[in-house]
Short mmCIF file of C-alpha atoms in Angstrom, two decimals:
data_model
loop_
_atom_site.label_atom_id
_atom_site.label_comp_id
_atom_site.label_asym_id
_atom_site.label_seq_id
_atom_site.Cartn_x
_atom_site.Cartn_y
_atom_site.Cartn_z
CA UNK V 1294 14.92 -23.45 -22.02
CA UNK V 1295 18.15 -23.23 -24.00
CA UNK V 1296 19.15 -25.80 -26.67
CA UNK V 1297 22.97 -26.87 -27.53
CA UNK V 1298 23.75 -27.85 -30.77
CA UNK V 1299 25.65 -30.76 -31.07
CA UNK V 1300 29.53 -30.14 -32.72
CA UNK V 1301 28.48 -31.40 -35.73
CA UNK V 1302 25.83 -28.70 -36.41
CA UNK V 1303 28.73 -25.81 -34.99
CA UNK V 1304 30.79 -27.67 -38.11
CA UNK V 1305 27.96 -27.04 -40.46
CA UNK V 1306 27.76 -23.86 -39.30
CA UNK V 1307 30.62 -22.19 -38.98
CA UNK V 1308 33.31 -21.28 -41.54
CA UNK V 1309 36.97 -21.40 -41.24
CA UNK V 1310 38.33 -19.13 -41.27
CA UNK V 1311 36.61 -16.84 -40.00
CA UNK V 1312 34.68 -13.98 -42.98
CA UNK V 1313 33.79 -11.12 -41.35
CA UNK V 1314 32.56 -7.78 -42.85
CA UNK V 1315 35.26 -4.94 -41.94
CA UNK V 1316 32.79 -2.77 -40.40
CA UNK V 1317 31.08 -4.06 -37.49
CA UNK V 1318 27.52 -3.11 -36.79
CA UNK V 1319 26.24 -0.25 -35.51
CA UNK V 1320 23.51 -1.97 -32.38
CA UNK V 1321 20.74 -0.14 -31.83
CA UNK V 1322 20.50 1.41 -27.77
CA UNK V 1323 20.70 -1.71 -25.67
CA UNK V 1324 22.26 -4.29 -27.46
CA UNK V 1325 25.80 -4.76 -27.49
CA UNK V 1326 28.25 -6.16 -29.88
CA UNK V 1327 28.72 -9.46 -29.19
CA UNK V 1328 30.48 -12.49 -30.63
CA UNK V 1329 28.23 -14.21 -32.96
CA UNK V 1330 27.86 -18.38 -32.33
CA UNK V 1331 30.29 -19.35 -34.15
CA UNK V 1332 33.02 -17.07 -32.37
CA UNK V 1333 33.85 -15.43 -35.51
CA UNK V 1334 32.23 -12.25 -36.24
CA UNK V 1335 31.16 -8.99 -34.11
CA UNK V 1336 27.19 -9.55 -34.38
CA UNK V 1337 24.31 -7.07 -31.92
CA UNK V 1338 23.20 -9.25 -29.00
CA UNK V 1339 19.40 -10.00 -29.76
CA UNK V 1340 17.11 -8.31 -27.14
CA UNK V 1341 14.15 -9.71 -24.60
CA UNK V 1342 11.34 -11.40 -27.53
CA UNK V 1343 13.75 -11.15 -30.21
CA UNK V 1344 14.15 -13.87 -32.86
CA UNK V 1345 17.56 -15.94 -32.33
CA UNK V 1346 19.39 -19.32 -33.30
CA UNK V 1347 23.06 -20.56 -32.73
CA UNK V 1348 24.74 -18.00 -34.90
CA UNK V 1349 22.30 -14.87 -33.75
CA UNK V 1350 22.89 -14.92 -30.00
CA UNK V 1351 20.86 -13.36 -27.09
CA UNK V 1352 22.04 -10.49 -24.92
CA UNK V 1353 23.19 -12.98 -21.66
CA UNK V 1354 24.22 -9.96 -19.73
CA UNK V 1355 20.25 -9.47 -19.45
CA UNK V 1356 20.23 -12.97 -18.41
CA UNK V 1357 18.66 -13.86 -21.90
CA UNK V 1358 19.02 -17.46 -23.27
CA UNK V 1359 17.64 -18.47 -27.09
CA UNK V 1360 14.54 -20.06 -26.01
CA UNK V 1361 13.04 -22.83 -28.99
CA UNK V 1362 10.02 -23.85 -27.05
CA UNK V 1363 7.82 -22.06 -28.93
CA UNK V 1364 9.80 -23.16 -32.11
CA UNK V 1365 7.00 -26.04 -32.45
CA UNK V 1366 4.19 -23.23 -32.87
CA UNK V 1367 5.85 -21.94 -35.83
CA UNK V 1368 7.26 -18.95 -34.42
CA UNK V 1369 10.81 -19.72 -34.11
CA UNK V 1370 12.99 -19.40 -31.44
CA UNK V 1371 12.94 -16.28 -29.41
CA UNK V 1372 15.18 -14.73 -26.51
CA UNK V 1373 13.91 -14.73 -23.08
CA UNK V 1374 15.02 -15.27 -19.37
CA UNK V 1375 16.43 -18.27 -18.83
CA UNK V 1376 13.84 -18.53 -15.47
CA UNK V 1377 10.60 -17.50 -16.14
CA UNK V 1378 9.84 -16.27 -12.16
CA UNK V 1379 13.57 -14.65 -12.44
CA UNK V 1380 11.49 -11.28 -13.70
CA UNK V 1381 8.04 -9.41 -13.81
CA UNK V 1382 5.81 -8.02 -16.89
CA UNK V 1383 4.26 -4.42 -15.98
CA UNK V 1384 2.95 -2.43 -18.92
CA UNK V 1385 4.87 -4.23 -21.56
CA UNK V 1386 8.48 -3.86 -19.62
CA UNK V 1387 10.03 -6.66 -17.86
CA UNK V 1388 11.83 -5.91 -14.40
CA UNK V 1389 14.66 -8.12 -13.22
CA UNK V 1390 13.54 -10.13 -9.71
CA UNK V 1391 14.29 -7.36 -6.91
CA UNK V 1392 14.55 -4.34 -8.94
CA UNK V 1393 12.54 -1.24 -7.96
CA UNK V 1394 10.58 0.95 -10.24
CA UNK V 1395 7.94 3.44 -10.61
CA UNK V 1396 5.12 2.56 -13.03
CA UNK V 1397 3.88 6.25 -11.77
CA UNK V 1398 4.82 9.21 -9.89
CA UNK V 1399 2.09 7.82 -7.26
CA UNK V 1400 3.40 3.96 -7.27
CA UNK V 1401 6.84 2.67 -6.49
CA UNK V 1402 6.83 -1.02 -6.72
CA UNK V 1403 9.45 -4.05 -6.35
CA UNK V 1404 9.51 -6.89 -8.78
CA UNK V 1405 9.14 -10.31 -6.77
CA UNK V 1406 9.11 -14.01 -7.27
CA UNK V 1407 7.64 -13.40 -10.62
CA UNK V 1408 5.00 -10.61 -9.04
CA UNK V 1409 5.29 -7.16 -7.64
CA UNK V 1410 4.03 -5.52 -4.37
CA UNK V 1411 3.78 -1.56 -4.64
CA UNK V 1412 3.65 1.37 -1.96
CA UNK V 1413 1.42 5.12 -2.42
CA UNK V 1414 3.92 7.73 -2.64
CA UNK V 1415 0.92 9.86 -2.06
CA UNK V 1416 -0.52 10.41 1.16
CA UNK V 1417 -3.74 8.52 1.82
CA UNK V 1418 -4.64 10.83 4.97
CA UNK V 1419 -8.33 11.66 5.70
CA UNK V 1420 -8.96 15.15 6.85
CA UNK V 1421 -12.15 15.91 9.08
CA UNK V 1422 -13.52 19.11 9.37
CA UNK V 1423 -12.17 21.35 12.48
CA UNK V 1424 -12.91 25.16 13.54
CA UNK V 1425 -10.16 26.25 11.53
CA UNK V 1426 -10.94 24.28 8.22
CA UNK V 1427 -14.52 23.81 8.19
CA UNK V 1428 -14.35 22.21 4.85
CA UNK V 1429 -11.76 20.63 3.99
CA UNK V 1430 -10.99 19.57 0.08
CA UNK V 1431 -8.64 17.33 -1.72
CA UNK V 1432 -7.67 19.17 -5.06
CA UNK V 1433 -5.03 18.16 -8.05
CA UNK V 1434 -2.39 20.94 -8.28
CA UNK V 1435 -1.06 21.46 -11.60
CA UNK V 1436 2.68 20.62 -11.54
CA UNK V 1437 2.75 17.93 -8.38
CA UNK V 1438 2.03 14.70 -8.40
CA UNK V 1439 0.26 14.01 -5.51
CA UNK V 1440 -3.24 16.14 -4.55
CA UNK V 1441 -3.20 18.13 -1.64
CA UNK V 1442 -5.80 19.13 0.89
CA UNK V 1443 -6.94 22.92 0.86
CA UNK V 1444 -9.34 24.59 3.25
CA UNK V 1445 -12.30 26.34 1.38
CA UNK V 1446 -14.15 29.11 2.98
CA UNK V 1447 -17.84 28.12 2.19
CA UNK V 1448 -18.57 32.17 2.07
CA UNK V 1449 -15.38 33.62 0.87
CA UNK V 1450 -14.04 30.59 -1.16
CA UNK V 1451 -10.56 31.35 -0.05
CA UNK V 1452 -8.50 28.85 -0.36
CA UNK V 1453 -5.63 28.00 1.67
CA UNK V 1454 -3.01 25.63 1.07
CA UNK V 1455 -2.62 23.89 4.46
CA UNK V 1456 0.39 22.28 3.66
CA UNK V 1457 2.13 25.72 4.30
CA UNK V 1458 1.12 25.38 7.84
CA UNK V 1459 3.00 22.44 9.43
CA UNK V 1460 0.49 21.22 12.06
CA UNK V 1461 1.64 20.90 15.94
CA UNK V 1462 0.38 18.34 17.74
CA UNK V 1463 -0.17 19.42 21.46
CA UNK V 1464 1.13 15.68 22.48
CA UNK V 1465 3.64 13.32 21.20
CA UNK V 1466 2.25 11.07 18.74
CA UNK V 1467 2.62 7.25 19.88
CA UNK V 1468 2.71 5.44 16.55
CA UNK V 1469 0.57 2.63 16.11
CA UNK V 1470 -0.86 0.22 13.82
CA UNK V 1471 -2.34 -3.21 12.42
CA UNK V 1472 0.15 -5.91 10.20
CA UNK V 1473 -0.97 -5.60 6.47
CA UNK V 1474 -3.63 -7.71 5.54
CA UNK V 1475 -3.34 -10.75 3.21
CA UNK V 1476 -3.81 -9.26 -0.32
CA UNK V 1477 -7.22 -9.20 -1.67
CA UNK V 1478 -6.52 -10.82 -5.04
CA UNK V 1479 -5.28 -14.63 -5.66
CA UNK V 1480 -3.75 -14.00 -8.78
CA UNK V 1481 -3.70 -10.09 -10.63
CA UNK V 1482 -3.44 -6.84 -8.84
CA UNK V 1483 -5.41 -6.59 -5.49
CA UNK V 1484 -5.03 -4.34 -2.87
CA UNK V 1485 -3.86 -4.98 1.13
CA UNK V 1486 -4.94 -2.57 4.33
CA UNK V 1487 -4.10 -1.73 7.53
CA UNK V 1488 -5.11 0.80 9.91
CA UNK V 1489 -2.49 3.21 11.42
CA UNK V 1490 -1.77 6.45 12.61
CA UNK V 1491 1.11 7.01 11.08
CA UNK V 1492 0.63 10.52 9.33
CA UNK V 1493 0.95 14.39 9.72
CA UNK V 1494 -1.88 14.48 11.92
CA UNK V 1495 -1.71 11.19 14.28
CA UNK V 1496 -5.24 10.27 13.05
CA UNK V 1497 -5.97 6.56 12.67
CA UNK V 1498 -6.87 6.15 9.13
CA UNK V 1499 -7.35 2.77 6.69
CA UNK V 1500 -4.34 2.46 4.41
CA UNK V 1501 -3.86 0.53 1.19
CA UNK V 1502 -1.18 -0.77 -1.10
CA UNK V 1503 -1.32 -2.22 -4.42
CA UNK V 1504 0.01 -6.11 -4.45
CA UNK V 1505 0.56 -9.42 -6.95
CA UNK V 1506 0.75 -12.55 -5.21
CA UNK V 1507 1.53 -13.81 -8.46
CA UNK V 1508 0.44 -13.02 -12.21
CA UNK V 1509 -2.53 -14.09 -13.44
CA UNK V 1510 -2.41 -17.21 -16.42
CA UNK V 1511 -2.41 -15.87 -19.53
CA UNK V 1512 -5.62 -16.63 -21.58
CA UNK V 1513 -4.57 -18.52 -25.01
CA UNK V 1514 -4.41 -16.24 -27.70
CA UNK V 1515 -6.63 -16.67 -30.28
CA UNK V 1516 -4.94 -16.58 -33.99
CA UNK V 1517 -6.92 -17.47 -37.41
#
């Protein structure tokens, strides 16, 4: 949580007038030129983990406030969201509560209530051997994302990209399938499943999505 200074302090502060070098800063890619506490002077807005105090002030366009409850542990103060569920940590980035992103070219995810639920952009279809694809074979294909299925000839080894074909269905597919389960981890990345038809072919198959009810606590860290 943020801390105001009582008036006093601001007078011990801050100088008047107002001495100001006659260049202002050049902030490096994210942090705007802000005024500094006192009012006076163009400062660059301290970023997400940054240290900060009344004169050094956080970037509150991100929604960042100078945090000093960690100031008892020695650190100093720090900036950081003013709410702690307002965002989500994935891989060392913080995501604003509802924004969408793509950890991967196989994952797009929403940031939520301090967790995030995610989606395959791949596929998860399952296909079963038939007369004209006798063995059928998932493969990675250099340059796309997502593997495809290919039909290998177990004599020839031909392979044929069935994706070129677009497969039609001698009936009209009646869509159907099961909620999504309750995800499989309290805390962390689990996974939730449903069954559905919902694919190319109009085969039930088991489905899964990544999901965070909420993050697991961090462990305290250990320092000498």
């Amino acid at each position: 949580s943020s801390m105001a200074l009582p008036p006093q302090v601001c007078a011990q502060l801050c100088r008047r007038p107002c001495y100001c070098p006659w260049v202002p800063p050049r902030c490096p890619r994210g942090s705007p030129l802000v005024l500094d506490g006192c009012g006076c002077c163009k400062i660059c807005a301290r970023r997400l983990g940054e240290p900060c105090d009344f004169l050094h002030v956080c970037d509150q366009s991100q929604g960042l406030v100078c945090d000093y409850s960690t100031a008892s542990m020695g650190t100093g103060a720090t900036c950081n969201f003013e709410d702690d569920e307002e965002g989500c940590e994935v891989n060392g980035r913080v995501y604003r509560d509802g924004e969408v992103f793509q950890p991967s070219c196989k994952l797009q995810c929403r940031c939520l209530d301090g967790g995030f639920t995610c989606i395959p952009l791949c596929q998860e279809d399952v296909r079963l051997p038939t007369p004209d694809c006798p063995y059928p074979r998932r493969v990675e294909i250099p340059g796309k994302c997502c593997p495809e299925w290919i039909c290998e000839a177990q004599d020839q080894h031909l392979l044929q990209d069935v994706r070129a074909v677009s497969p039609v269905l001698p009936y009209p597919c009646q869509e159907w399938g099961t909620e999504w389960s309750a995800c499989s981890a309290t805390c962390g990345v689990g996974f939730a499943t449903r069954v559905s038809n919902q694919n190319r072919y109009c085969r039930l198959e088991t489905q899964r999505r990544l999901c965070v009810v909420r993050p697991c606590p961090a462990l305290p860290a250990a320092f000498p």
